[in-house]
Short mmCIF file of C-alpha atoms and ligand atoms in Angstrom, two decimals:
data_model
loop_
_atom_site.label_atom_id
_atom_site.label_comp_id
_atom_site.label_asym_id
_atom_site.label_seq_id
_atom_site.Cartn_x
_atom_site.Cartn_y
_atom_site.Cartn_z
CA MET A 1 211.03 8.56 141.73
CA ASN A 2 211.30 11.77 139.68
CA ASN A 3 213.26 12.17 136.48
CA ILE A 4 216.50 10.36 135.72
CA LEU A 5 218.88 12.73 133.95
CA ILE A 6 220.87 10.87 131.30
CA VAL A 7 223.84 13.01 130.39
CA GLY A 8 225.14 11.82 127.04
CA GLY A 9 221.92 9.88 126.47
CA ALA A 10 222.11 10.37 122.69
CA GLY A 11 225.29 8.30 122.54
CA TYR A 12 225.77 4.58 122.02
CA ILE A 13 225.53 3.25 125.58
CA GLY A 14 223.44 6.13 126.95
CA SER A 15 220.72 5.59 124.34
CA HIS A 16 220.42 1.91 125.28
CA ALA A 17 220.15 2.87 128.98
CA ASN A 18 217.51 5.47 128.08
CA LYS A 19 215.45 2.92 126.22
CA LEU A 20 215.64 0.36 129.01
CA LEU A 21 214.82 2.83 131.80
CA SER A 22 211.87 4.18 129.80
CA LYS A 23 210.58 0.65 129.21
CA LYS A 24 210.87 0.04 132.95
CA GLY A 25 208.64 3.07 133.57
CA PHE A 26 211.19 5.70 134.60
CA LYS A 27 210.81 9.27 133.38
CA THR A 28 214.02 10.14 131.59
CA VAL A 29 215.59 13.40 130.47
CA VAL A 30 218.44 13.18 127.98
CA PHE A 31 220.97 16.04 128.18
CA ASP A 32 223.32 15.99 125.21
CA ASN A 33 225.17 18.53 123.05
CA LEU A 34 225.02 16.16 120.04
CA SER A 35 228.74 16.63 119.40
CA THR A 36 229.17 12.87 119.17
CA GLY A 37 225.65 11.78 120.10
CA ASN A 38 222.84 11.41 117.57
CA ARG A 39 219.38 12.90 117.98
CA GLU A 40 217.93 9.84 116.22
CA LEU A 41 219.17 7.62 119.08
CA SER A 42 217.37 9.66 121.74
CA ARG A 43 213.87 8.30 121.15
CA TRP A 44 212.48 8.03 124.66
CA GLY A 45 211.68 10.56 127.38
CA GLU A 46 212.52 14.22 127.08
CA PHE A 47 215.44 15.61 125.10
CA VAL A 48 217.39 18.70 126.20
CA LYS A 49 220.10 20.04 123.94
CA GLY A 50 222.69 21.37 126.33
CA ASP A 51 226.40 21.48 126.86
CA LEU A 52 228.26 20.45 130.00
CA LYS A 53 230.73 23.21 129.36
CA ASN A 54 227.98 25.80 129.96
CA PRO A 55 226.99 25.84 133.64
CA ALA A 56 223.92 27.90 132.65
CA ASP A 57 222.59 25.02 130.48
CA LEU A 58 222.91 22.69 133.45
CA LEU A 59 221.37 25.09 135.97
CA ARG A 60 218.40 25.62 133.66
CA CYS A 61 217.97 21.90 133.18
CA PHE A 62 218.04 21.15 136.92
CA LYS A 63 215.87 24.14 137.80
CA LYS A 64 213.09 23.28 135.39
CA ARG A 65 212.50 19.71 136.58
CA ARG A 66 212.92 17.51 139.60
CA ILE A 67 215.79 15.09 139.08
CA SER A 68 216.25 12.07 141.35
CA ALA A 69 219.50 10.73 139.92
CA VAL A 70 222.05 11.38 137.19
CA MET A 71 223.66 8.89 134.83
CA HIS A 72 226.78 10.39 133.31
CA PHE A 73 227.76 8.90 129.94
CA ALA A 74 229.11 12.03 128.23
CA ALA A 75 232.80 11.83 127.44
CA CYS A 76 235.32 11.80 124.63
CA ALA A 77 236.36 8.18 124.33
CA TYR A 78 239.05 7.66 121.70
CA VAL A 79 242.29 6.44 123.25
CA GLY A 80 244.45 7.49 120.27
CA GLU A 81 242.96 10.97 120.10
CA SER A 82 243.47 11.40 123.85
CA VAL A 83 247.21 10.95 123.28
CA THR A 84 247.42 13.59 120.54
CA GLU A 85 244.79 15.97 121.98
CA PRO A 86 244.96 15.62 125.77
CA ALA A 87 243.67 19.17 126.29
CA LYS A 88 240.37 18.17 124.70
CA TYR A 89 240.09 15.16 127.03
CA TYR A 90 240.97 16.91 130.29
CA ARG A 91 238.58 19.76 129.44
CA ASN A 92 235.64 17.75 128.11
CA ASN A 93 235.88 14.84 130.47
CA VAL A 94 237.31 16.23 133.70
CA ALA A 95 236.47 19.95 133.75
CA ASN A 96 232.96 19.42 132.35
CA THR A 97 232.26 16.73 134.94
CA LEU A 98 233.03 19.32 137.62
CA ASN A 99 230.33 21.52 136.10
CA LEU A 100 227.88 18.64 136.29
CA LEU A 101 228.77 17.81 139.90
CA ASP A 102 228.49 21.47 140.92
CA ALA A 103 225.08 21.76 139.25
CA MET A 104 224.00 18.61 141.11
CA ARG A 105 225.18 20.11 144.38
CA ALA A 106 223.31 23.34 143.71
CA ALA A 107 220.15 21.38 142.91
CA GLY A 108 220.58 18.98 145.85
CA VAL A 109 220.76 15.89 143.61
CA LYS A 110 222.66 13.19 145.50
CA LYS A 111 222.85 10.14 143.25
CA ILE A 112 225.14 9.54 140.29
CA ILE A 113 226.00 6.54 138.15
CA PHE A 114 229.20 7.18 136.28
CA SER A 115 230.40 5.48 133.09
CA SER A 116 233.94 4.44 133.85
CA SER A 117 236.19 2.15 131.92
CA ALA A 118 238.54 -0.82 131.90
CA ALA A 119 241.06 1.77 130.66
CA THR A 120 241.45 2.94 134.27
CA PHE A 121 243.37 -0.27 135.03
CA GLY A 122 246.16 0.13 132.46
CA VAL A 123 248.18 -3.01 131.72
CA PRO A 124 246.75 -5.60 134.10
CA SER A 125 249.01 -7.55 136.42
CA GLU A 126 246.30 -10.17 136.92
CA ILE A 127 243.49 -11.58 134.78
CA PRO A 128 240.55 -11.48 135.30
CA ILE A 129 240.54 -7.90 136.55
CA THR A 130 238.67 -7.46 139.81
CA GLU A 131 237.72 -4.20 141.51
CA THR A 132 240.74 -4.49 143.84
CA HIS A 133 243.20 -4.46 140.92
CA PRO A 134 245.39 -1.32 141.05
CA GLN A 135 244.20 1.43 138.72
CA SER A 136 247.13 2.82 136.75
CA PRO A 137 245.96 3.98 133.34
CA ILE A 138 248.42 4.21 130.47
CA ASN A 139 246.77 6.89 128.34
CA PRO A 140 245.09 10.27 128.90
CA TYR A 141 241.61 8.82 128.23
CA GLY A 142 242.04 6.26 131.03
CA ARG A 143 243.51 8.94 133.28
CA THR A 144 240.49 11.22 132.76
CA LYS A 145 238.14 8.38 133.69
CA LEU A 146 240.15 7.61 136.83
CA MET A 147 240.31 11.30 137.77
CA MET A 148 236.54 11.54 137.38
CA GLU A 149 236.11 8.57 139.71
CA GLN A 150 238.40 10.25 142.24
CA ILE A 151 236.64 13.60 141.97
CA ILE A 152 233.25 11.96 142.47
CA ALA A 153 234.57 10.06 145.51
CA ASP A 154 235.99 13.29 146.99
CA TYR A 155 232.71 15.12 146.38
CA ALA A 156 230.91 12.19 147.99
CA ALA A 157 233.09 12.38 151.11
CA ALA A 158 232.71 16.14 151.44
CA TYR A 159 229.19 16.80 150.22
CA GLY A 160 227.41 13.48 150.48
CA LEU A 161 226.93 11.93 147.05
CA GLU A 162 225.90 8.33 146.54
CA HIS A 163 227.69 6.98 143.52
CA VAL A 164 228.26 3.90 141.42
CA PHE A 165 231.14 3.58 138.97
CA LEU A 166 230.45 1.11 136.18
CA ARG A 167 233.67 0.13 134.44
CA TYR A 168 232.80 -1.14 131.01
CA PHE A 169 235.07 -3.53 129.19
CA ASN A 170 234.41 -3.66 125.40
CA ALA A 171 230.86 -2.49 124.76
CA ALA A 172 229.48 -4.10 121.59
CA GLY A 173 226.30 -5.18 119.82
CA ALA A 174 223.02 -3.35 119.35
CA ASP A 175 219.50 -3.36 120.75
CA THR A 176 217.78 -6.56 119.59
CA SER A 177 214.84 -4.62 118.08
CA GLY A 178 217.27 -2.92 115.68
CA GLU A 179 215.94 0.52 116.74
CA ILE A 180 219.25 1.82 118.06
CA GLY A 181 222.89 0.84 117.79
CA GLU A 182 226.42 2.09 117.41
CA ILE A 183 227.15 5.26 115.40
CA HIS A 184 230.60 6.79 115.74
CA HIS A 185 232.31 9.35 113.52
CA PRO A 186 235.02 8.38 112.97
CA GLU A 187 234.50 4.71 113.79
CA THR A 188 237.53 3.18 115.49
CA HIS A 189 236.03 0.11 117.19
CA LEU A 190 236.83 -3.38 116.07
CA ILE A 191 233.38 -4.92 115.53
CA PRO A 192 231.78 -2.08 113.49
CA LEU A 193 234.93 -1.85 111.36
CA ILE A 194 234.86 -5.61 110.72
CA LEU A 195 231.20 -5.24 109.72
CA ASP A 196 232.13 -2.41 107.33
CA ALA A 197 234.53 -4.87 105.71
CA ALA A 198 231.75 -7.49 105.59
CA ALA A 199 229.40 -4.98 103.99
CA GLY A 200 232.03 -3.98 101.43
CA THR A 201 232.20 -0.34 102.55
CA ARG A 202 235.79 -0.96 103.72
CA LYS A 203 238.26 -3.12 101.86
CA ASP A 204 239.71 -4.93 104.87
CA ILE A 205 240.13 -4.96 108.60
CA LYS A 206 243.57 -4.12 109.91
CA VAL A 207 244.72 -6.39 112.72
CA PHE A 208 246.64 -4.12 115.09
CA GLY A 209 249.50 -6.29 116.30
CA THR A 210 250.09 -9.97 115.63
CA ASP A 211 252.98 -10.52 118.04
CA TYR A 212 251.26 -10.14 121.41
CA PRO A 213 251.85 -12.84 124.02
CA THR A 214 248.35 -14.28 123.45
CA LYS A 215 246.95 -17.50 121.95
CA ASP A 216 247.19 -16.27 118.32
CA GLY A 217 249.34 -13.17 118.77
CA THR A 218 246.42 -10.70 118.61
CA CYS A 219 244.87 -8.68 121.45
CA VAL A 220 242.26 -10.33 123.65
CA ARG A 221 239.25 -8.37 124.86
CA ASP A 222 236.09 -9.00 126.87
CA TYR A 223 233.14 -7.99 124.64
CA VAL A 224 229.96 -7.17 126.54
CA HIS A 225 226.57 -6.47 125.02
CA VAL A 226 225.43 -2.85 125.23
CA SER A 227 221.94 -3.92 126.40
CA ASP A 228 223.53 -5.87 129.26
CA LEU A 229 225.43 -2.71 130.18
CA ALA A 230 222.13 -0.81 130.10
CA GLU A 231 220.65 -3.39 132.48
CA ALA A 232 223.58 -2.83 134.87
CA HIS A 233 222.57 0.85 135.06
CA ALA A 234 219.02 -0.02 136.03
CA LEU A 235 220.36 -2.39 138.73
CA ALA A 236 222.85 0.23 139.93
CA LEU A 237 220.04 2.75 140.29
CA ASP A 238 218.05 0.27 142.32
CA TYR A 239 221.12 -0.39 144.47
CA LEU A 240 221.68 3.33 145.10
CA VAL A 241 218.06 3.89 146.01
CA LYS A 242 217.66 0.84 148.22
CA SER A 243 221.05 0.60 149.92
CA GLY A 244 222.27 4.20 149.81
CA LYS A 245 225.73 2.67 149.41
CA SER A 246 228.38 3.53 146.84
CA GLY A 247 230.82 1.37 144.91
CA GLY A 248 232.61 0.45 141.71
CA PHE A 249 231.82 -2.55 139.49
CA ASN A 250 233.66 -4.10 136.55
CA LEU A 251 231.33 -5.10 133.72
CA GLY A 252 232.31 -7.79 131.26
CA ASN A 253 231.46 -11.39 130.45
CA GLY A 254 234.65 -12.81 131.92
CA ARG A 255 235.64 -14.35 128.57
CA GLY A 256 238.30 -13.08 126.24
CA PHE A 257 238.29 -13.22 122.44
CA SER A 258 241.26 -12.39 120.24
CA VAL A 259 240.96 -10.01 117.31
CA ARG A 260 241.30 -12.99 114.96
CA GLU A 261 238.55 -14.88 116.79
CA VAL A 262 236.23 -11.89 116.51
CA ILE A 263 236.93 -11.68 112.76
CA GLU A 264 236.31 -15.42 112.36
CA THR A 265 233.02 -15.19 114.25
CA ALA A 266 231.96 -12.24 112.10
CA ARG A 267 232.70 -14.28 108.94
CA LYS A 268 230.47 -17.05 110.26
CA VAL A 269 227.64 -14.75 111.38
CA THR A 270 227.56 -12.59 108.24
CA GLY A 271 228.45 -15.28 105.73
CA LYS A 272 230.81 -12.78 104.11
CA ALA A 273 234.48 -13.07 103.28
CA ILE A 274 236.22 -10.50 105.43
CA LYS A 275 239.77 -9.64 104.46
CA ALA A 276 242.11 -9.23 107.43
CA THR A 277 245.47 -7.51 107.03
CA ALA A 278 248.23 -7.59 109.63
CA ALA A 279 249.21 -4.12 110.79
CA PRO A 280 251.50 -2.66 113.48
CA ARG A 281 250.40 -2.53 117.10
CA ARG A 282 248.20 0.41 118.12
CA PRO A 283 249.96 2.37 120.87
CA GLY A 284 248.32 2.07 124.27
CA ASP A 285 246.70 -1.36 123.74
CA PRO A 286 247.23 -3.82 126.62
CA PRO A 287 247.53 -7.43 125.31
CA VAL A 288 244.65 -8.85 127.37
CA LEU A 289 241.68 -7.25 129.16
CA ILE A 290 239.17 -9.58 130.80
CA ALA A 291 236.80 -8.56 133.59
CA SER A 292 235.77 -10.33 136.70
CA SER A 293 232.18 -9.26 137.21
CA ALA A 294 231.63 -11.45 140.23
CA ARG A 295 231.05 -8.38 142.39
CA ALA A 296 228.41 -6.96 140.02
CA GLY A 297 226.75 -10.39 140.06
CA LYS A 298 226.78 -10.67 143.82
CA ILE A 299 225.90 -7.12 144.83
CA LEU A 300 223.85 -5.78 141.92
CA GLY A 301 222.45 -9.13 140.76
CA TRP A 302 223.79 -8.45 137.25
CA ARG A 303 223.66 -11.48 134.92
CA PRO A 304 224.49 -10.68 131.29
CA ALA A 305 221.88 -12.24 129.00
CA LEU A 306 223.48 -11.63 125.59
CA PHE A 307 226.93 -12.90 126.50
CA ASP A 308 227.52 -15.11 123.48
CA LEU A 309 229.91 -13.54 120.91
CA ASP A 310 227.78 -14.83 118.01
CA THR A 311 224.75 -13.06 119.50
CA ILE A 312 226.69 -9.86 120.11
CA ILE A 313 227.89 -9.79 116.49
CA LYS A 314 224.47 -10.85 115.12
CA THR A 315 222.76 -7.87 116.80
CA ALA A 316 225.52 -5.52 115.62
CA TRP A 317 225.19 -6.88 112.05
CA ALA A 318 221.39 -6.47 112.02
CA TRP A 319 221.83 -2.80 112.95
CA HIS A 320 224.73 -2.37 110.53
CA GLU A 321 222.94 -3.94 107.56
CA ARG A 322 219.94 -1.68 108.10
CA ARG A 323 222.18 1.37 107.77
CA ILE A 324 224.05 0.34 104.60
CA PRO A 325 223.05 2.93 101.99
N1 UDP B 1 241.57 -3.41 116.68
C1 UDP B 1 242.13 -3.88 115.49
N2 UDP B 1 241.80 -3.23 114.33
C2 UDP B 1 240.97 -2.16 114.29
C3 UDP B 1 240.39 -1.71 115.50
C4 UDP B 1 240.72 -2.35 116.68
O1 UDP B 1 242.89 -4.83 115.50
O2 UDP B 1 240.74 -1.62 113.20
C5 UDP B 1 241.91 -4.10 117.94
C6 UDP B 1 242.50 -3.19 118.99
O3 UDP B 1 243.89 -3.12 118.85
C7 UDP B 1 242.06 -3.87 120.29
C8 UDP B 1 240.74 -4.55 119.91
O4 UDP B 1 240.70 -4.59 118.49
O5 UDP B 1 242.97 -4.88 120.63
C9 UDP B 1 239.53 -3.78 120.41
O6 UDP B 1 239.69 -2.43 120.02
P1 UDP B 1 238.52 -1.38 120.11
O7 UDP B 1 239.03 -0.08 119.54
O8 UDP B 1 237.28 -1.95 119.52
O9 UDP B 1 238.25 -1.22 121.68
P2 UDP B 1 239.24 -0.83 122.89
O10 UDP B 1 239.83 -2.13 123.37
O11 UDP B 1 240.26 0.15 122.39
O12 UDP B 1 238.31 -0.24 123.90
#
């Protein structure tokens, strides 16, 4: 196996995949424009500063080294921003993915693992969400992820491209060594914001919606550890290489926690009082998202190891505490 190109490998999930693949003995090349990624998170393999919007950056990258497979993590991923700035999302996510796929074609690279999302399903009609659930996203972010899946599938049919779509539910936690973790500017995700409140760098956590049809009125999500997601990439690569087959897999723990339950668990784990304030619903939030990952278990052999919410929050807190100024 030659190099694995990790596009967006300086980001949150990409950096965990880079670490894991490197530890497993793969040669990795991170390609990242550092617009949202962080150079300090790209600590393994080779680093190439390049931009998907510049075909020349990609051509150079593919020309200089032999690449066996691509993992594509690079995308804008804020639902709210995608509603107010759709142009940014269609250009960065969809148009730039075309550049990547065309560079792969030119270089004869035939394997891609694509970071997709639970957001492609929209408001679910059935819980847990399996791979046969209809995909009808309710915001531009989810639509870009679905379009990218469709484009990859069309390229596969026409040009021969083996592909795996990994649809993450709520990625959370941090590498257990504390070397890498979540850094977003601005931060919008629930767990890091709760931990800001625990650390005292934020006065409270706003609970977006308390009148949902759920056990305590707050949204329910399936939180999955980022290192377990990284492991799914290694298994997907193995699957592509050994079977030559393509497919999509939902990745979650199959258990839902409400916003209030997450806050309560964070209070317990951190030992801090965390003030929660009720706030209006955030547009575009489905009440409940829970994955069925039975297919990933059966076909990829994926078994999340850090599935416990306490563990997820503990690892996130260890990373968070280290970064408090
Ligand atoms: N959420 C919240 N307050 C916040 C941030 C998020 O109540 O400050 C809720 C949000 O409405 C959703 C859940 O927490 O129901 C998870 O949101 P997050 O942004 O972490 O992930 P998403 O589900 O959007 O991928």
